[in-house]
Amino acid sequence: MDVRLTGLSGALFDLLPPGLEPAYFAVTLLGDTVVVTGLLTLLYWAYRDRTATLTAVGYGFVGFGAIVALKGFFAAPRPEVALIAAHGSGFPSGHALGATVVYGGLALEHGWLEDRRTAAGVAGLVAAVALSRVALRVHYLGDVVVGVAVGVVVLLAARGLARGIPRYTFGVAVWLAVPALYVTGGSADAWGVLGGAVGGLLASLYVSAAPELRSRTEGAALVAVGLPLVGVAR
């Protein structure tokens, strides 16, 4: 059984119009770990419901742990016709899984799924990130389909275990980092997940100490200051 849909992916590669690689790359950045972490950081400072955002950050680290563990376990090769350099193994798609967990987690915790148009926008964003990986030929179609499906399962499981409480969410991420370390033999990515999850767990214990935003102007000012720092980090 061709779970990765290599044959269908080959036909899709041939159908995609050439010359759009910069657009595909711009979209795929929305699933990049560094970019997503930076966006979550800015959202935490700019959005009033910081507890919900911090919980979504925890979901992100749960997702990162799942990505590292699964990629290390399957160690599947990427397509030989990749248009850009890509890190790690090819199955499942980390961008697809991560985008599902992070953007889906934000939507769940902030109640964005109650509005159909917003829910459709979130689903469209996840689909765009997933398909951009196929368009850039760093994944087969099956890689991103499985990535999204696993992302949904991981998100719902993490939400059920953590009950929307940030420290519990990061606790789940710490727990999931252990098998990631074991499967990968202590890779830098696995240690990064563990370090980020532990740091988030400690920070979540003091989340109530962060002052609430007094206005949208204050939030915009924090974004204006923080955005260049995210660019430097990237």
Protein backbone atom coordinates (compact mmCIF):
# COMPACT_ATOMS: atom_id res chain seq x y z
CA MET A 1 0.00 0.00 0.00
CA ASP A 2 1.44 3.33 -1.09
CA VAL A 3 0.64 5.46 1.96
CA ARG A 4 2.83 8.27 0.67
CA LEU A 5 0.93 8.43 -2.66
CA THR A 6 4.13 8.65 -4.67
CA GLY A 7 2.47 7.90 -8.00
CA LEU A 8 -0.22 10.54 -7.57
CA SER A 9 2.38 12.99 -6.30
CA GLY A 10 4.47 12.52 -9.44
CA ALA A 11 1.48 13.43 -11.60
CA LEU A 12 0.80 16.44 -9.38
CA PHE A 13 4.42 17.60 -9.68
CA ASP A 14 4.00 17.66 -13.46
CA LEU A 15 0.74 19.61 -13.30
CA LEU A 16 2.03 22.48 -11.15
CA PRO A 17 2.97 25.54 -13.24
CA PRO A 18 6.67 26.52 -13.16
CA GLY A 19 7.90 29.88 -11.93
CA LEU A 20 5.78 30.05 -8.77
CA GLU A 21 8.43 28.71 -6.42
CA PRO A 22 8.82 32.06 -4.55
CA ALA A 23 5.09 32.05 -3.77
CA TYR A 24 5.20 28.44 -2.59
CA PHE A 25 8.19 29.25 -0.40
CA ALA A 26 6.45 32.28 1.14
CA VAL A 27 3.48 30.13 2.09
CA THR A 28 5.60 27.30 3.44
CA LEU A 29 7.29 29.72 5.86
CA LEU A 30 3.99 29.89 7.76
CA GLY A 31 4.71 26.33 8.87
CA ASP A 32 8.39 26.88 9.67
CA THR A 33 9.22 26.21 13.32
CA VAL A 34 11.14 29.45 13.87
CA VAL A 35 8.54 31.60 12.12
CA VAL A 36 5.64 29.94 13.95
CA THR A 37 7.38 30.37 17.31
CA GLY A 38 8.01 34.03 16.54
CA LEU A 39 4.40 34.61 15.52
CA LEU A 40 3.14 32.94 18.69
CA THR A 41 5.46 35.11 20.78
CA LEU A 42 4.17 38.29 19.15
CA LEU A 43 0.57 37.14 19.51
CA TYR A 44 1.13 36.46 23.20
CA TRP A 45 2.25 40.03 23.77
CA ALA A 46 -0.27 41.65 21.43
CA TYR A 47 -3.47 39.71 22.17
CA ARG A 48 -5.45 40.20 25.34
CA ASP A 49 -6.23 36.57 26.16
CA ARG A 50 -2.68 35.54 26.96
CA THR A 51 -3.66 32.35 28.74
CA ALA A 52 -5.31 31.00 25.59
CA THR A 53 -2.30 31.95 23.49
CA LEU A 54 0.14 30.37 25.94
CA THR A 55 -1.91 27.19 25.85
CA ALA A 56 -1.60 27.21 22.05
CA VAL A 57 2.16 27.66 22.41
CA GLY A 58 2.14 24.53 24.55
CA TYR A 59 0.23 22.70 21.83
CA GLY A 60 2.95 23.81 19.44
CA PHE A 61 5.64 22.13 21.52
CA VAL A 62 3.50 19.00 21.79
CA GLY A 63 3.31 19.03 18.00
CA PHE A 64 7.06 19.62 17.64
CA GLY A 65 7.71 16.63 19.90
CA ALA A 66 5.41 14.45 17.81
CA ILE A 67 7.15 15.59 14.62
CA VAL A 68 10.63 14.78 15.90
CA ALA A 69 9.56 11.39 17.27
CA LEU A 70 7.67 10.30 14.15
CA LYS A 71 10.30 11.49 11.69
CA GLY A 72 12.98 9.73 13.71
CA PHE A 73 10.94 6.53 13.81
CA PHE A 74 10.07 6.33 10.11
CA ALA A 75 13.25 7.94 8.72
CA ALA A 76 11.66 8.02 5.26
CA PRO A 77 13.48 9.72 2.36
CA ARG A 78 12.21 12.85 0.68
CA PRO A 79 11.43 13.11 -3.05
CA GLU A 80 14.58 13.25 -5.15
CA VAL A 81 13.22 16.21 -7.14
CA ALA A 82 13.01 18.67 -4.20
CA LEU A 83 13.17 22.33 -5.26
CA ILE A 84 14.61 23.55 -1.94
CA ALA A 85 16.84 22.12 0.75
CA ALA A 86 14.88 20.46 3.56
CA HIS A 87 15.94 19.21 6.98
CA GLY A 88 15.06 15.80 8.36
CA SER A 89 13.19 12.83 6.96
CA GLY A 90 10.14 13.01 4.74
CA PHE A 91 7.33 11.24 6.59
CA PRO A 92 5.13 12.65 7.93
CA SER A 93 5.26 16.32 6.95
CA GLY A 94 6.36 18.39 9.93
CA HIS A 95 5.02 21.60 8.40
CA ALA A 96 1.58 20.06 7.87
CA LEU A 97 1.46 18.53 11.34
CA GLY A 98 2.79 21.65 13.05
CA ALA A 99 0.48 24.04 11.20
CA THR A 100 -2.51 21.89 12.12
CA VAL A 101 -1.60 21.81 15.79
CA VAL A 102 -0.59 25.46 16.16
CA TYR A 103 -3.21 27.23 14.06
CA GLY A 104 -5.88 24.73 15.06
CA GLY A 105 -4.89 25.18 18.70
CA LEU A 106 -5.13 28.95 18.45
CA ALA A 107 -8.56 28.63 16.86
CA LEU A 108 -9.79 26.26 19.56
CA GLU A 109 -8.50 28.25 22.52
CA HIS A 110 -9.60 31.65 21.22
CA GLY A 111 -13.00 30.42 20.07
CA TRP A 112 -12.35 31.28 16.43
CA LEU A 113 -14.03 28.10 15.21
CA GLU A 114 -17.41 29.45 16.30
CA ASP A 115 -17.43 31.65 13.20
CA ARG A 116 -17.65 29.64 9.98
CA ARG A 117 -15.66 32.10 7.92
CA THR A 118 -12.84 32.20 10.45
CA ALA A 119 -12.87 28.42 10.73
CA ALA A 120 -12.68 28.15 6.95
CA GLY A 121 -9.78 30.60 6.94
CA VAL A 122 -7.85 28.52 9.48
CA ALA A 123 -8.52 25.34 7.50
CA GLY A 124 -7.45 27.09 4.31
CA LEU A 125 -4.22 28.28 5.93
CA VAL A 126 -3.34 24.76 7.07
CA ALA A 127 -4.17 23.35 3.64
CA ALA A 128 -2.06 26.01 1.92
CA VAL A 129 0.96 25.24 4.09
CA ALA A 130 0.54 21.52 3.48
CA LEU A 131 0.17 21.86 -0.29
CA SER A 132 3.13 24.23 -0.49
CA ARG A 133 5.33 21.38 0.70
CA VAL A 134 4.11 19.22 -2.17
CA ALA A 135 4.52 22.10 -4.62
CA LEU A 136 8.13 22.53 -3.50
CA ARG A 137 8.57 18.76 -3.95
CA VAL A 138 9.99 18.22 -0.48
CA HIS A 139 7.07 15.92 0.38
CA TYR A 140 4.77 13.47 -1.33
CA LEU A 141 1.04 14.10 -1.10
CA GLY A 142 0.60 11.29 1.41
CA ASP A 143 3.17 12.88 3.72
CA VAL A 144 1.08 16.02 4.16
CA VAL A 145 -2.25 14.19 4.36
CA VAL A 146 -0.91 12.02 7.18
CA GLY A 147 0.71 15.09 8.75
CA VAL A 148 -2.61 16.92 8.95
CA ALA A 149 -4.45 13.83 10.21
CA VAL A 150 -1.87 13.15 12.92
CA GLY A 151 -1.89 16.85 13.80
CA VAL A 152 -5.64 16.73 14.45
CA VAL A 153 -5.24 13.66 16.67
CA VAL A 154 -2.31 15.20 18.58
CA LEU A 155 -4.18 18.47 19.10
CA LEU A 156 -7.37 16.85 20.36
CA ALA A 157 -5.43 14.49 22.62
CA ALA A 158 -3.34 17.32 24.08
CA ARG A 159 -6.42 19.45 24.63
CA GLY A 160 -8.23 16.58 26.32
CA LEU A 161 -5.30 15.87 28.63
CA ALA A 162 -4.44 19.50 29.44
CA ARG A 163 -8.01 20.87 29.61
CA GLY A 164 -6.85 24.25 28.31
CA ILE A 165 -4.47 24.83 31.23
CA PRO A 166 -1.06 26.09 30.01
CA ARG A 167 1.11 24.31 32.57
CA TYR A 168 -0.60 21.00 31.83
CA THR A 169 -0.11 21.55 28.10
CA PHE A 170 3.62 22.10 28.53
CA GLY A 171 3.69 19.09 30.85
CA VAL A 172 2.34 16.96 28.00
CA ALA A 173 5.05 18.43 25.75
CA VAL A 174 7.77 17.52 28.27
CA TRP A 175 6.43 13.97 28.44
CA LEU A 176 6.35 13.64 24.64
CA ALA A 177 9.93 14.90 24.35
CA VAL A 178 11.16 11.75 26.12
CA PRO A 179 10.26 9.30 23.31
CA ALA A 180 11.56 11.85 20.81
CA LEU A 181 14.92 11.76 22.58
CA TYR A 182 14.89 7.96 22.64
CA VAL A 183 13.91 7.46 18.99
CA THR A 184 16.42 9.98 17.66
CA GLY A 185 19.26 9.00 19.97
CA GLY A 186 19.27 12.42 21.61
CA SER A 187 19.17 14.64 18.51
CA ALA A 188 19.50 18.41 18.74
CA ASP A 189 15.87 18.79 17.64
CA ALA A 190 14.65 16.51 20.44
CA TRP A 191 16.71 18.37 23.04
CA GLY A 192 15.32 21.62 21.64
CA VAL A 193 11.77 20.38 22.15
CA LEU A 194 12.54 19.31 25.71
CA GLY A 195 14.24 22.60 26.55
CA GLY A 196 11.43 24.66 25.08
CA ALA A 197 8.78 22.59 26.83
CA VAL A 198 10.51 22.84 30.22
CA GLY A 199 11.00 26.57 29.75
CA GLY A 200 7.35 26.98 28.80
CA LEU A 201 6.28 24.93 31.81
CA LEU A 202 8.24 27.17 34.16
CA ALA A 203 6.97 30.33 32.46
CA SER A 204 3.37 29.12 32.58
CA LEU A 205 3.54 28.97 36.38
CA TYR A 206 3.90 32.75 36.40
CA VAL A 207 1.63 33.68 33.51
CA SER A 208 -0.76 35.47 35.85
CA ALA A 209 2.02 37.91 36.71
CA ALA A 210 2.07 39.36 33.18
CA PRO A 211 -0.01 42.56 33.05
CA GLU A 212 -3.04 42.59 30.79
CA LEU A 213 -3.01 44.88 27.76
CA ARG A 214 -4.81 48.15 28.39
CA SER A 215 -5.54 48.93 24.73
CA ARG A 216 -5.00 47.79 21.15
CA THR A 217 -2.49 50.59 20.77
CA GLU A 218 -0.33 49.05 23.47
CA GLY A 219 -0.51 45.70 21.70
CA ALA A 220 0.43 47.29 18.37
CA ALA A 221 3.41 48.98 20.01
CA LEU A 222 4.64 45.66 21.40
CA VAL A 223 4.34 44.09 17.95
CA ALA A 224 6.22 46.99 16.36
CA VAL A 225 9.07 46.51 18.81
CA GLY A 226 9.06 42.71 18.71
CA LEU A 227 8.70 42.15 14.96
CA PRO A 228 12.27 43.26 14.09
CA LEU A 229 13.58 40.95 16.82
CA VAL A 230 11.74 38.02 15.26
CA GLY A 231 13.33 38.90 11.93
CA VAL A 232 16.78 38.91 13.53
CA ALA A 233 16.11 35.54 15.18
CA ARG A 234 15.03 34.08 11.84
